[in-house]
Each structure stands twice: as C-alpha cells, then as structure tokens.
Coordinates of C-alpha atoms and ligand atoms in Angstrom, one line a residue:
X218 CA -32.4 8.5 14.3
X219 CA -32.5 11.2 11.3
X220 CA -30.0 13.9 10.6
X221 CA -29.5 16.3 7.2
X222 CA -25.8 14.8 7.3
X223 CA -24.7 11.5 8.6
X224 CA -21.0 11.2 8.7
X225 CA -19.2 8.1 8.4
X226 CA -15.6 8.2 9.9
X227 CA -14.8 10.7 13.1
X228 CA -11.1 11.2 12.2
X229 CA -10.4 14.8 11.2
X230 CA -12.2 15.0 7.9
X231 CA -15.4 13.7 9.9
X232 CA -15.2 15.6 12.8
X233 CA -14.4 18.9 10.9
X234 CA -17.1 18.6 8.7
X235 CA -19.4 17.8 11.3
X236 CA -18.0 21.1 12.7
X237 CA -18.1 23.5 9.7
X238 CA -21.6 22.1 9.1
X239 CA -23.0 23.4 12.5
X240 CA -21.4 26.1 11.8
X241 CA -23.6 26.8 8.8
X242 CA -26.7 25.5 10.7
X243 CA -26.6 21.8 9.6
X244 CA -27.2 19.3 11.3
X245 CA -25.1 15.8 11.6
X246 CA -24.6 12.8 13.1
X247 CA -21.4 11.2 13.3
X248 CA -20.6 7.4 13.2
X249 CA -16.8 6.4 14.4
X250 CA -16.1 2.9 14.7
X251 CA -13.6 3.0 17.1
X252 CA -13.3 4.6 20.8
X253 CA -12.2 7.8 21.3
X254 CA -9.2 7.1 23.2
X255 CA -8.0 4.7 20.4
X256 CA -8.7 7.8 18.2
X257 CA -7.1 10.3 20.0
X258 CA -4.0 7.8 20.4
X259 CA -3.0 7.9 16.1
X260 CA 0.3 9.7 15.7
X261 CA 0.5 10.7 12.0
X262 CA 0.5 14.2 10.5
X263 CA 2.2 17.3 11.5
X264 CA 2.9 20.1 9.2
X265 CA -0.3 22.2 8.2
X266 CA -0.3 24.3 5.4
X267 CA -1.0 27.8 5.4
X268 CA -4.4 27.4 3.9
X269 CA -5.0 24.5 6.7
X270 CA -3.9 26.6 9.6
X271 CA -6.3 30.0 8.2
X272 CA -9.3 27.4 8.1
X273 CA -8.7 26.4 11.4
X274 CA -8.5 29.8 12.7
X275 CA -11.1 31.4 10.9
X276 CA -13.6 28.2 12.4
X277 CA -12.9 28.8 16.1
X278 CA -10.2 26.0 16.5
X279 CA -7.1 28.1 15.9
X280 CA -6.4 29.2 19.7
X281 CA -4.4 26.0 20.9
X282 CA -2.5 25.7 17.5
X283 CA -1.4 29.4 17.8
X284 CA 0.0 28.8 21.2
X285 CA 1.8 25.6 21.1
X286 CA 2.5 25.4 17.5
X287 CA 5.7 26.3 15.8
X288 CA 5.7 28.2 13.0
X289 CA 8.5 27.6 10.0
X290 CA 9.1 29.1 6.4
X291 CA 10.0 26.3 4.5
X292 CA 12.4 23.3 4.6
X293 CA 15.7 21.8 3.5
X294 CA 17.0 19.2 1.0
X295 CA 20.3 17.6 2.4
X296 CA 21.8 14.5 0.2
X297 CA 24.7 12.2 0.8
X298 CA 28.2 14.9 0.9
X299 CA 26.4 18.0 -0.4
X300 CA 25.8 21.4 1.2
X301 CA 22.0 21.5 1.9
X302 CA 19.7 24.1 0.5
X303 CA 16.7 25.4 1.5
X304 CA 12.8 26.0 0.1
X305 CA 11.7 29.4 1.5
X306 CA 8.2 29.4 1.0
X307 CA 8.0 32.6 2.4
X308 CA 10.4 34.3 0.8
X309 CA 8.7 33.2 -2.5
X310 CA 5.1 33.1 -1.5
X311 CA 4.8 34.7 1.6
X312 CA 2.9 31.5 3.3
X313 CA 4.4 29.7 5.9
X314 CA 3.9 26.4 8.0
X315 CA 2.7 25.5 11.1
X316 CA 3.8 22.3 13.0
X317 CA 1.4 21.2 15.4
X318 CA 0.4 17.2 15.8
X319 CA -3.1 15.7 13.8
X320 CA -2.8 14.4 17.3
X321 CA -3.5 17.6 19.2
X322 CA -6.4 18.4 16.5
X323 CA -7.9 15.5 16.7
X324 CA -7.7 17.0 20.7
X325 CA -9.5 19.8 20.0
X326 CA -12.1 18.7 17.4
X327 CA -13.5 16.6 20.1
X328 CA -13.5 19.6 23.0
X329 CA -15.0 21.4 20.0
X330 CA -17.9 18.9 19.7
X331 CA -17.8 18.4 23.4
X332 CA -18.9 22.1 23.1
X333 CA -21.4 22.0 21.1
X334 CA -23.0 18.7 22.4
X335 CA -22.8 17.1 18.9
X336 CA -24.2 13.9 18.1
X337 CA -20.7 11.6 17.7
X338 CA -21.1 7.8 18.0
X339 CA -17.9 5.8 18.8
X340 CA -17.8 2.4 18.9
X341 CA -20.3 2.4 16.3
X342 CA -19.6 -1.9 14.4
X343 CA -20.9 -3.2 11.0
X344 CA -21.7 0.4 9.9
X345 CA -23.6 -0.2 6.0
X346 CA -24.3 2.8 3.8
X347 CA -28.1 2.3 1.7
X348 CA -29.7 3.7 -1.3
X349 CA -26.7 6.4 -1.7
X350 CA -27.8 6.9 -5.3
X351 CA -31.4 7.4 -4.2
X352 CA -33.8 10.3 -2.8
X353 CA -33.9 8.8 0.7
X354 CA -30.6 7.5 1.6
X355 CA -29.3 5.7 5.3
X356 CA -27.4 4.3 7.0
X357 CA -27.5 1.1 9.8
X358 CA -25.5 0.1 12.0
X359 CA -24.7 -1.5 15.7
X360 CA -24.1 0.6 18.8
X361 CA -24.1 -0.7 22.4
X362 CA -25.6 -3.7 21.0
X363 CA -28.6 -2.6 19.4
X364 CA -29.4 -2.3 15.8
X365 CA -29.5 1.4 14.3
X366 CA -31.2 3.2 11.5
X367 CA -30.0 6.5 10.9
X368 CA -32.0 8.0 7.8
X369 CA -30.3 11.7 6.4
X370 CA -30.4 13.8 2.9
X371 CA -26.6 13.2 2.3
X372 CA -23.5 11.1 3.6
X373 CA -20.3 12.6 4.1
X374 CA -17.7 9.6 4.0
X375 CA -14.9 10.4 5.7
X376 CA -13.7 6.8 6.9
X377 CA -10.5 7.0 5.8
X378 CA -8.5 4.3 3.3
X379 CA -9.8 1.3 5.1
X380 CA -13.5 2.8 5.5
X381 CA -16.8 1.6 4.1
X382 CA -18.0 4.6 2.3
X383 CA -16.0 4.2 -0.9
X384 CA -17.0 0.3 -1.1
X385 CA -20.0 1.1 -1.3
X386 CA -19.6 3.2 -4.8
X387 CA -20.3 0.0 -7.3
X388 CA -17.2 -0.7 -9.3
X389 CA -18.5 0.2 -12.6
X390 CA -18.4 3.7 -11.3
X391 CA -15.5 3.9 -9.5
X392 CA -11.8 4.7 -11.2
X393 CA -9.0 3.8 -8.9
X394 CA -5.3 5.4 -9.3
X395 CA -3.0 3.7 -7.5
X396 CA 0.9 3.5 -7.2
X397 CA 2.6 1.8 -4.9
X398 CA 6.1 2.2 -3.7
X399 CA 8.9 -0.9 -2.5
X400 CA 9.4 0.6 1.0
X401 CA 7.7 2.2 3.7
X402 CA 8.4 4.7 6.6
X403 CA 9.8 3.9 10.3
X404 CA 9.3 6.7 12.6
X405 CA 9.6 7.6 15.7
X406 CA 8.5 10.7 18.6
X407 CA 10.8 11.3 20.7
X408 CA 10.7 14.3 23.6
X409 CA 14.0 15.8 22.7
X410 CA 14.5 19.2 20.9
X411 CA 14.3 18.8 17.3
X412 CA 16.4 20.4 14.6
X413 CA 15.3 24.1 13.8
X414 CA 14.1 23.2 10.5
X415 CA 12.7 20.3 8.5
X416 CA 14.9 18.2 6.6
X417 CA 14.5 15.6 4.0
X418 CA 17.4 13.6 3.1
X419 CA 18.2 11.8 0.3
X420 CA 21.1 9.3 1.2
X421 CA 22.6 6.0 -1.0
X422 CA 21.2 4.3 2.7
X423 CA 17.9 5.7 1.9
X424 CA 15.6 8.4 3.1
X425 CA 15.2 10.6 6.1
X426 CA 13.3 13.0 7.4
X427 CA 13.8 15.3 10.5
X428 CA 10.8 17.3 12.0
X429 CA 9.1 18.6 15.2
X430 CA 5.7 18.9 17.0
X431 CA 7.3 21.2 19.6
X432 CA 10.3 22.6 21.0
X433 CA 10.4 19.4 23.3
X434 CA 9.5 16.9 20.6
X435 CA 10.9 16.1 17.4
X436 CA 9.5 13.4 15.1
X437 CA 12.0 11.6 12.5
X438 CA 11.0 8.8 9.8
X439 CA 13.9 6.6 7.9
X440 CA 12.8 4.6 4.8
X441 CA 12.7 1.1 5.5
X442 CA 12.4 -2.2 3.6
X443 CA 8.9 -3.2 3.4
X444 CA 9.1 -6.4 5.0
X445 CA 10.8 -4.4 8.1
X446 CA 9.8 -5.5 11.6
X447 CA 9.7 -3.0 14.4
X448 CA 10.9 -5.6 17.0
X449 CA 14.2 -5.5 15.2
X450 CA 14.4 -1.9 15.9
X451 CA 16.0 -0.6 18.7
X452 CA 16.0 3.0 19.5
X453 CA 19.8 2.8 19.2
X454 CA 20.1 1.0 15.8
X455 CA 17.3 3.9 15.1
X456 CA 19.5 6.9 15.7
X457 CA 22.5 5.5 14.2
X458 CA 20.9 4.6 11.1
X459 CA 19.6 8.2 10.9
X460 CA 22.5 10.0 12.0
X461 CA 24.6 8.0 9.0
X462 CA 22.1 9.4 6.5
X463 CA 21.9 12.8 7.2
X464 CA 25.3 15.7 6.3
X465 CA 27.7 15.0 9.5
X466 CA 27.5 18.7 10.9
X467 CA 23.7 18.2 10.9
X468 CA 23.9 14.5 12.3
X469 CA 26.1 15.8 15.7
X470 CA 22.7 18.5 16.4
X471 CA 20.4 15.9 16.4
X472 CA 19.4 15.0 19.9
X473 CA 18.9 11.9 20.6
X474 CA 16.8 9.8 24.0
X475 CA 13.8 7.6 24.3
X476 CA 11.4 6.9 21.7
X477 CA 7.8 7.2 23.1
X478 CA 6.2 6.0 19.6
X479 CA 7.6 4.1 17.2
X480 CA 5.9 2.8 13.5
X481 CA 6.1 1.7 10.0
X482 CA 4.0 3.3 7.5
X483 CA 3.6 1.5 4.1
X484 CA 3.8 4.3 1.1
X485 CA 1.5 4.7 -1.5
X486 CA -0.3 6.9 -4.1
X487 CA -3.9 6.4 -4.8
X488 CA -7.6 8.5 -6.1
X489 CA -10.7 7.4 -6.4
X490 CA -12.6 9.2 -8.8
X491 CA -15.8 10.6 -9.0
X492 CA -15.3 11.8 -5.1
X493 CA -19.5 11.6 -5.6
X494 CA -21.9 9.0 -6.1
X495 CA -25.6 10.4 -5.5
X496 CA -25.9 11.8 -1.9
X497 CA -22.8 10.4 -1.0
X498 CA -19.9 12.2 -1.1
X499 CA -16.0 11.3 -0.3
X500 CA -13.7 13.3 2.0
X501 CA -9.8 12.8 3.2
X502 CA -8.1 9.3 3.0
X503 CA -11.5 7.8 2.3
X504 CA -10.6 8.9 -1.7
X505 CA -7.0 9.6 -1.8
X506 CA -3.9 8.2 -0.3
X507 CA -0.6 9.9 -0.6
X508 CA 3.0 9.2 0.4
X509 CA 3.7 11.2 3.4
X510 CA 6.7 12.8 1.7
X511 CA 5.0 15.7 0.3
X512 CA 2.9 16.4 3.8
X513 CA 0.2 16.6 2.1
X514 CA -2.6 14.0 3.5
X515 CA -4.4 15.8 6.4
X516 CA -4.1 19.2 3.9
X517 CA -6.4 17.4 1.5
X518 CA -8.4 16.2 3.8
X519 CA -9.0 19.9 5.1
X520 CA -9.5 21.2 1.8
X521 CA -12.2 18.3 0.4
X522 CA -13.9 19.0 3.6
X523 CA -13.9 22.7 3.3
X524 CA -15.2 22.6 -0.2
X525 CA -18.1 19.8 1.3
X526 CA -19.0 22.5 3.7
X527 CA -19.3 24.9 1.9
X528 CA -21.5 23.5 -1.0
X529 CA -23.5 21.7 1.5
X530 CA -24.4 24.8 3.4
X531 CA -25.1 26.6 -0.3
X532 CA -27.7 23.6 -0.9
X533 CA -29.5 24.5 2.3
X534 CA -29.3 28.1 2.3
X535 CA -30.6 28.6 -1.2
X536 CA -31.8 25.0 -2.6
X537 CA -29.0 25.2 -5.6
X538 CA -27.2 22.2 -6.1
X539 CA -24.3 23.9 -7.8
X540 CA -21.8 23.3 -5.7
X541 CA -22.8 19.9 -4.5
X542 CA -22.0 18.7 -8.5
X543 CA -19.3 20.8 -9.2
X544 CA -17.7 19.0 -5.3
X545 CA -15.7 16.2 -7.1
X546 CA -14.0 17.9 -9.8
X547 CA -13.4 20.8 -7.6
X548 CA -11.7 19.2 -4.9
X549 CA -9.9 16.3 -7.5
X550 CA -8.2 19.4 -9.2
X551 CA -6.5 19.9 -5.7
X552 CA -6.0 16.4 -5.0
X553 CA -4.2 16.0 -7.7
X554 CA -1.5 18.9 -7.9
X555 CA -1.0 17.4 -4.1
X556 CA -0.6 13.6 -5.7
X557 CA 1.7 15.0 -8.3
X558 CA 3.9 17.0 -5.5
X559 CA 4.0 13.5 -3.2
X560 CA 4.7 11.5 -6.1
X561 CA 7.5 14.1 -7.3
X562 CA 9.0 14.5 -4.2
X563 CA 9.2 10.3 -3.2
X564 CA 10.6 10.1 -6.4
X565 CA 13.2 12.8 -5.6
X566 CA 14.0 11.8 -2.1
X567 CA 13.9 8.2 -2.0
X568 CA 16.4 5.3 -3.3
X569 CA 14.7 2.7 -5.4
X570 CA 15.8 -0.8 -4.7
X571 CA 15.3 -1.6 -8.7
X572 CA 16.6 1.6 -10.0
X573 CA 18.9 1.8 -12.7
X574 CA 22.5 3.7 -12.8
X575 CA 20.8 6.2 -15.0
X576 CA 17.9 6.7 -12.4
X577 CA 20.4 7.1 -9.9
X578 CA 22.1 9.9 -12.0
X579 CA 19.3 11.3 -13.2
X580 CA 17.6 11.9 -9.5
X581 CA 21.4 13.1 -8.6
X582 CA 20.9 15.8 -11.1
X583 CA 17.3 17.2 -10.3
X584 CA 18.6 17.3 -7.1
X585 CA 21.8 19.7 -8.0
X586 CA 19.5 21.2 -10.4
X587 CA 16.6 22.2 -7.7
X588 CA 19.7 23.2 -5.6
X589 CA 21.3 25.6 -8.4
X590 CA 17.7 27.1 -9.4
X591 CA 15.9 29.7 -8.1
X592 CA 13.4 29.5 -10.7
X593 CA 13.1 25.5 -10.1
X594 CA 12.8 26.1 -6.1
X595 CA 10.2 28.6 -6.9
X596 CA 8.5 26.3 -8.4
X597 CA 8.7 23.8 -5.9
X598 CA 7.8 26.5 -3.2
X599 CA 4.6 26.6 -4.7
X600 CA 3.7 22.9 -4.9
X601 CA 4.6 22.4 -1.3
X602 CA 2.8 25.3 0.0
X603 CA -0.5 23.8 -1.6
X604 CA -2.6 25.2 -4.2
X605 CA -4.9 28.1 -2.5
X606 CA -8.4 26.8 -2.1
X607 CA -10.6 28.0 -5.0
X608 CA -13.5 30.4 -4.2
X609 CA -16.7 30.1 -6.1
X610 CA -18.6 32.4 -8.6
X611 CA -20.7 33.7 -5.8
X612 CA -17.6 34.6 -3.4
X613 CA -15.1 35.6 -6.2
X614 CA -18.1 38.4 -7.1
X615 CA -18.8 39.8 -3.9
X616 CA -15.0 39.8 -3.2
X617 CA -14.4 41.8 -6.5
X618 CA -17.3 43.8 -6.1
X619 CA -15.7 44.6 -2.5
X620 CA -12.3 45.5 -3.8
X621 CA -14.0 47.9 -6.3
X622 CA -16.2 50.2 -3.6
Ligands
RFL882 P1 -8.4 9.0 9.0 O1 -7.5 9.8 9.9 O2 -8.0 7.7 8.6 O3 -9.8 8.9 9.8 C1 -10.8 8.0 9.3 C2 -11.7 7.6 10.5 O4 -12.7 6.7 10.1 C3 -12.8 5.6 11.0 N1 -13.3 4.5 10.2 C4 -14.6 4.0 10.3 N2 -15.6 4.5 11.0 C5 -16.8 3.9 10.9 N3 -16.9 2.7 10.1 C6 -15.9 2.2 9.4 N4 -16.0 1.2 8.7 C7 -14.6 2.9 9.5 N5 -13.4 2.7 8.9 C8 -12.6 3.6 9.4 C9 -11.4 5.4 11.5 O5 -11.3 4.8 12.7 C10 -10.9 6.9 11.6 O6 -11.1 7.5 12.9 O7 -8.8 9.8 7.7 P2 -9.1 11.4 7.5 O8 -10.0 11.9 8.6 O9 -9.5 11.5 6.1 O10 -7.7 12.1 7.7 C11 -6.6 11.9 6.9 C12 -5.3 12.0 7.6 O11 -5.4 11.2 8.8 C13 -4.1 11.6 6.8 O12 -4.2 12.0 5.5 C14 -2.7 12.1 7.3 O13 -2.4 11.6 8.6 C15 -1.6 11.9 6.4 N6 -0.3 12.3 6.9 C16 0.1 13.6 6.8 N7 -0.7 14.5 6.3 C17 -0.4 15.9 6.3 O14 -1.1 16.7 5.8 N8 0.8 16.3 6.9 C18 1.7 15.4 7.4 O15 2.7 15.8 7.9 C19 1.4 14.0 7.4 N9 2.2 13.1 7.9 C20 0.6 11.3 7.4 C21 1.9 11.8 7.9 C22 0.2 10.0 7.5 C23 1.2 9.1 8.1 N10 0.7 7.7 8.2 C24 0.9 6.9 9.3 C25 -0.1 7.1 7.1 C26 2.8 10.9 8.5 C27 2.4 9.5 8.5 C28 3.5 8.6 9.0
PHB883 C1 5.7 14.9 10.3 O1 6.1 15.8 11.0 O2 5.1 13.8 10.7 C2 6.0 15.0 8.8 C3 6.6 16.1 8.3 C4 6.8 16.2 6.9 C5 6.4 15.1 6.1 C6 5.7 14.0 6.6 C7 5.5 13.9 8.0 O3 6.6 15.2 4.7

C-alpha cells in the first residue's frame, strides 16, 4: 500500500487528521489497532473548548455537536463550608464551552470517514514504524492475517500514551516531562439530569467533580486512592461519598440512579519533546498526558492536529517546509500553558496524602484568594478557556491585509 500520510492511532487525533488532510487534498491511510466498536466504546472527554468546537464547525463535523450539545460559560469552585464562586469565561473573554462526549465525536469522525470512503484499518497488530528519520519512510504491520507494507512521505502518530509512534523516537532524542500524582479519578455516567453547571470541589475527603454530556446524563469523578478497586464500589457508596464532598444545598440537587459506566483513571502530567523526529510527527496523548482536571486532553489533541494539518497541507501546496519545522515548538508552546493550567488546577483542587499543614493552608488561601479576585479569576478564565490557536505569517498577513481594504 502507499499513501502521502500514514496515520498511526484512529482515536480522535488520527481520525481528524486524516479528516482535515482530505480536506486539503491529502491523502492517508489510517492504522488503528483496535476494532471499532471497542473504539467507539471509550468514555473519557467531555468539555470542548471554544477553539475545539469552531474547528469542528468550520470542518463539516459541527452539526450533531450543535444539536445535542450543551453549551455553558464557565464553571464553579465549591470547597468544604464555603460559598462557591464562579469562572465566567464569557463574561471575561467572551468564549464559552460546549459539553458534548469524545464519545459522540469519535461517532461522527467515523460517519465522517464513512463518507468519504477513507482508507481506516482496524484491527491492524504489531504495527512498526521504519526509517522515520529518512527520505523514504514506512510502516508494516499485520491485518487479517497477512503481513503489510505501507510506504508514505510522513507519519502522523496519533496512538495515544500507550502507542508505538513515540518509541520509536531513539532515547537520545527524546526529553520526557513527567509528574505523577498519588491518586487517580473514579467516575461514573449516569442517565440522570446533571447539575446546571460544572463543579470542581475541593473537600478535606478529597476531590469532586460534577458535569454533563446532556440534559439526561451527567458524569461525576471523585478522587480516589490509587490502589482503589472498582469492585469495592457500589453505586451507593459512590453517591454518598460525593454528596459528603460537595456544599450541602448543592449535594440535595444532585440526582442520583444507575451508573451505566463506571472507571478509575490514574492522573498524571507528562511531554515528550521534540513532537518531530524526521517525517514523523507526534499528535494528542501520543506526546502529552495531562490530569483530566484542567479538561484539557482532547483540546490538545485538536489543536496539535490542527497545526499538523495545516503545515502538511502548506508542504503540499507550495513545497515549503516552514511549517512542518516550526510544528513542534508551535504546538509545545500550547501544550504547555495547557500542562501548566492542569498541573495548577490538581494542585488547587486536590488533597495530597503527604501534604504538610502549611500546604493545606497555603491551597486554603489560593482558593479564598481566586474567590476574592477578579483580577485572579480573570486570569484563570483565560488559562481554562485555552490559549487561541496561533495563525502563521502567511494567514496573520492576508488577515491584516483584509482588515485594512
Ligand atoms: P487516544 O484517544 O488514546 O487514541 C489513540 C488511539 O491509538 C490507538 N493505538 C494504536 N493503534 C495502532 N497501533 C498501536 N500500537 C496503538 N496504540 C494505541 C488506540 O487504540 C486509540 O484508538 O489519543 P488521542 O487521539 O490523542 O486523543 C486524546 C484524548 O483521548 C484524551 O486526551 C482525552 O480523553 C483526555 N480527557 C479529556 N480531554 C479534554 O479535552 N476534556 C475533557 O473533559 C477530558 N476528560 C479525559 C477526560 C481523559 C480521561 N481519561 C480516562 C484518561 C476524562 C478522563 C477520565
Ligand atoms: C468530563 O465531563 O468528563 C470532564 C469535565 C471536566 C474535567 C474533566 C472531565 O475537568
């Protein structure tokens, strides 16, 4: 097989770039190692960022998310006996959020490529990425029990944490970040009516979190030990354990009923830098992991793919390679204001098993300091909303030169 792009990893950072790229008239192949169904089955993100949902819009994939999505301005900090407070993101910036499931796009990135006939191999074993620093790279790999060779001009690897792509960058090369946290994340969906906003809540029994896919489904999280088994979970220890973290007038309007997904998500910080070696080139969770406290994962992984897009299409349309090397600092500069804003925020939010008295007071106080601050939640509005995604040279002139006629 050949293609311009092969595509390692058919989560949404693969299938989106595979989708831009036709787009722009370039052609890919994608190889997913896992079936569809068990794709389409992951329940993880939910809050896009403005810049996310325009994206999706302005690339044809906007029309479900518009109908079924919720839209919100912002969201609350409670913590243990205080008044909450709220970050209006629109009030300060004018963006807002949209809450739809990676589930759903996942949904319609594949009736998107169904569309379009595209060239997606599930179930695709032992994928191995070759000469990635060379003129003529490819890629091999098993599907239906045969033996592949698919030769391309560049590799997008979008495999996610666990993926290939990023192994095969050789270690003298590669500079890992990594921070990992003592806890992790139980959550669970359940088909009752969520609270009207988002709510993060910082509690001496630990974390919560309160948010929605839909009027009819609302997805919560607690922070958990890490050694936690979800066997020792009930739905009713769940609820209760929730309830006693969040304010009491906000615990009696949470609905609760039957989970229909439950999970524990370890937390952790991580960026692999350069996001480029050669023709390959790094997209999503394949070079950066963040705690989910920020919301920030499947943002990144939208943005890194836009900018991949984009400065693949440049290469083809005009043979510069301009954007192609400027693609790793570029999309590391938002990576890590997202890191920072995770990190921040899971510092903020959480309680440490080894923190100190004066950690505990000193998180007590950036908390009734944010609270107090309209400067400080300004500031804060702006890291959660996401940094806007940067135009290039080229665009920035014929935008300017636009405004000026
Ligand atoms: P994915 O989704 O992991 O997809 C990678 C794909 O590659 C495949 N793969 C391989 N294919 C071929 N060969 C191999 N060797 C392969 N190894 C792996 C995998 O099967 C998979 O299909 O990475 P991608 O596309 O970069 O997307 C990233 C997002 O999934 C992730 O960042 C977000 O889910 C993070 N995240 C959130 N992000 C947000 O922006 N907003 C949120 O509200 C939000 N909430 C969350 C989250 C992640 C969570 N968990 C479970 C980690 C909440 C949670 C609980
Ligand atoms: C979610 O809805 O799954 C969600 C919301 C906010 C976060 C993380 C996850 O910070």
């Amino acid at each position: 097989m050949k293609t311009q792009v092969a595509i390692i990893g058919g989560g949404p950072a693969g299938l989106l770039l595979s989708h831009l790229l036709y787009q722009a008239g370039v052609d890919s192949v994608v190889l997913e190692h896992r079936s569809r169904a068990q794709v389409e089955a992951r329940i993880r993100a939910g809050v896009l960022e403005q810049g996310t949902v325009d994206l999706l819009r302005s690339c044809g994939l906007g029309e479900r998310m518009d109908k079924e999505g919720h839209l919100h301005d912002g969201m609350k900090i409670a913590w243990a006996g205080q008044e909450s407070f709220f970050i209006d993101v629109r009030k300060h910036l004018g963006k807002r959020f949209m809450a739809y499931g990676q589930t759903q796009i996942q949904e319609d990135l594949h009736a998107a490529s169904d569309a379009r006939s595209a060239r997606i191999l599930h179930e695709a074993m032992n994928i191995s990425l070759h000469d990635v620093d060379g003129q003529a790279p490819f890629v091999t790999f098993e599907h239906k029990g045969r033996a592949q060779r698919l030769d391309c001009e560049f590799i997008g690897g979008c495999d996610g944490f666990h993926g290939v792509s990023r192994k095969s960058i050789p270690a003298d090369v590669l500079r890992e970040f990594e921070k990992v946290y003592p806890f992790g994340w139980l959550g669970i969906l359940s088909e009752t009516p969520p609270l009207d906003d988002i709510v993060y809540a910082n509690h001496p029994r630990g974390f919560a979190l309160a948010s929605m896919r839909n009027p009819m489904l609302s997805r919560y999280y607690i922070q958990v030990p890490l050694d936690t088994r979800l066997e020792d979970w009930s739905d009713e220890r769940f609820w209760e354990e929730l309830k006693a973290r969040y304010p009491k007038e906000m615990a009696e309007r949470i609905v609760t009923g039957p989970s229909i997904e439950k999970s524990i998500a370890p937390l952790r910080s991580y960026v692999a830098e350069p996001m480029r070696h050669g023709r390959l080139f790094l997209a999503g969770d394949a070079a950066h992991i963040v705690p989910p406290t920020g919301a920030k994962g499947l943002n990144l992984a939208v943005s890194d793919v836009f900018y991949l897009s984009r400065a693949l299409a440049s290469f083809y349309a005009t043979g510069s390679a301009e954007l192609i090397d400027g693609y790793s600092d570029m999309a590391l500069r938002r990576v890590w204001a997202s890191v920072r804003t995770s990190w921040y925020l899971t510092n903020l939010l959480h309680r440490f098993p080894d923190s100190s008295a004066f950690d505990q007071r000193a998180q007590e106080y950036e908390l009734e300091y944010l609270r107090g601050n309209p400067s400080a939640q300004l500031a804060l509005a702006e890291q959660y909303a996401g940094l806007p995604f940067e135009e290039t040279a080229g665009v920035a002139a014929t935008k300017e030169k636009g405004e000026e006629a």
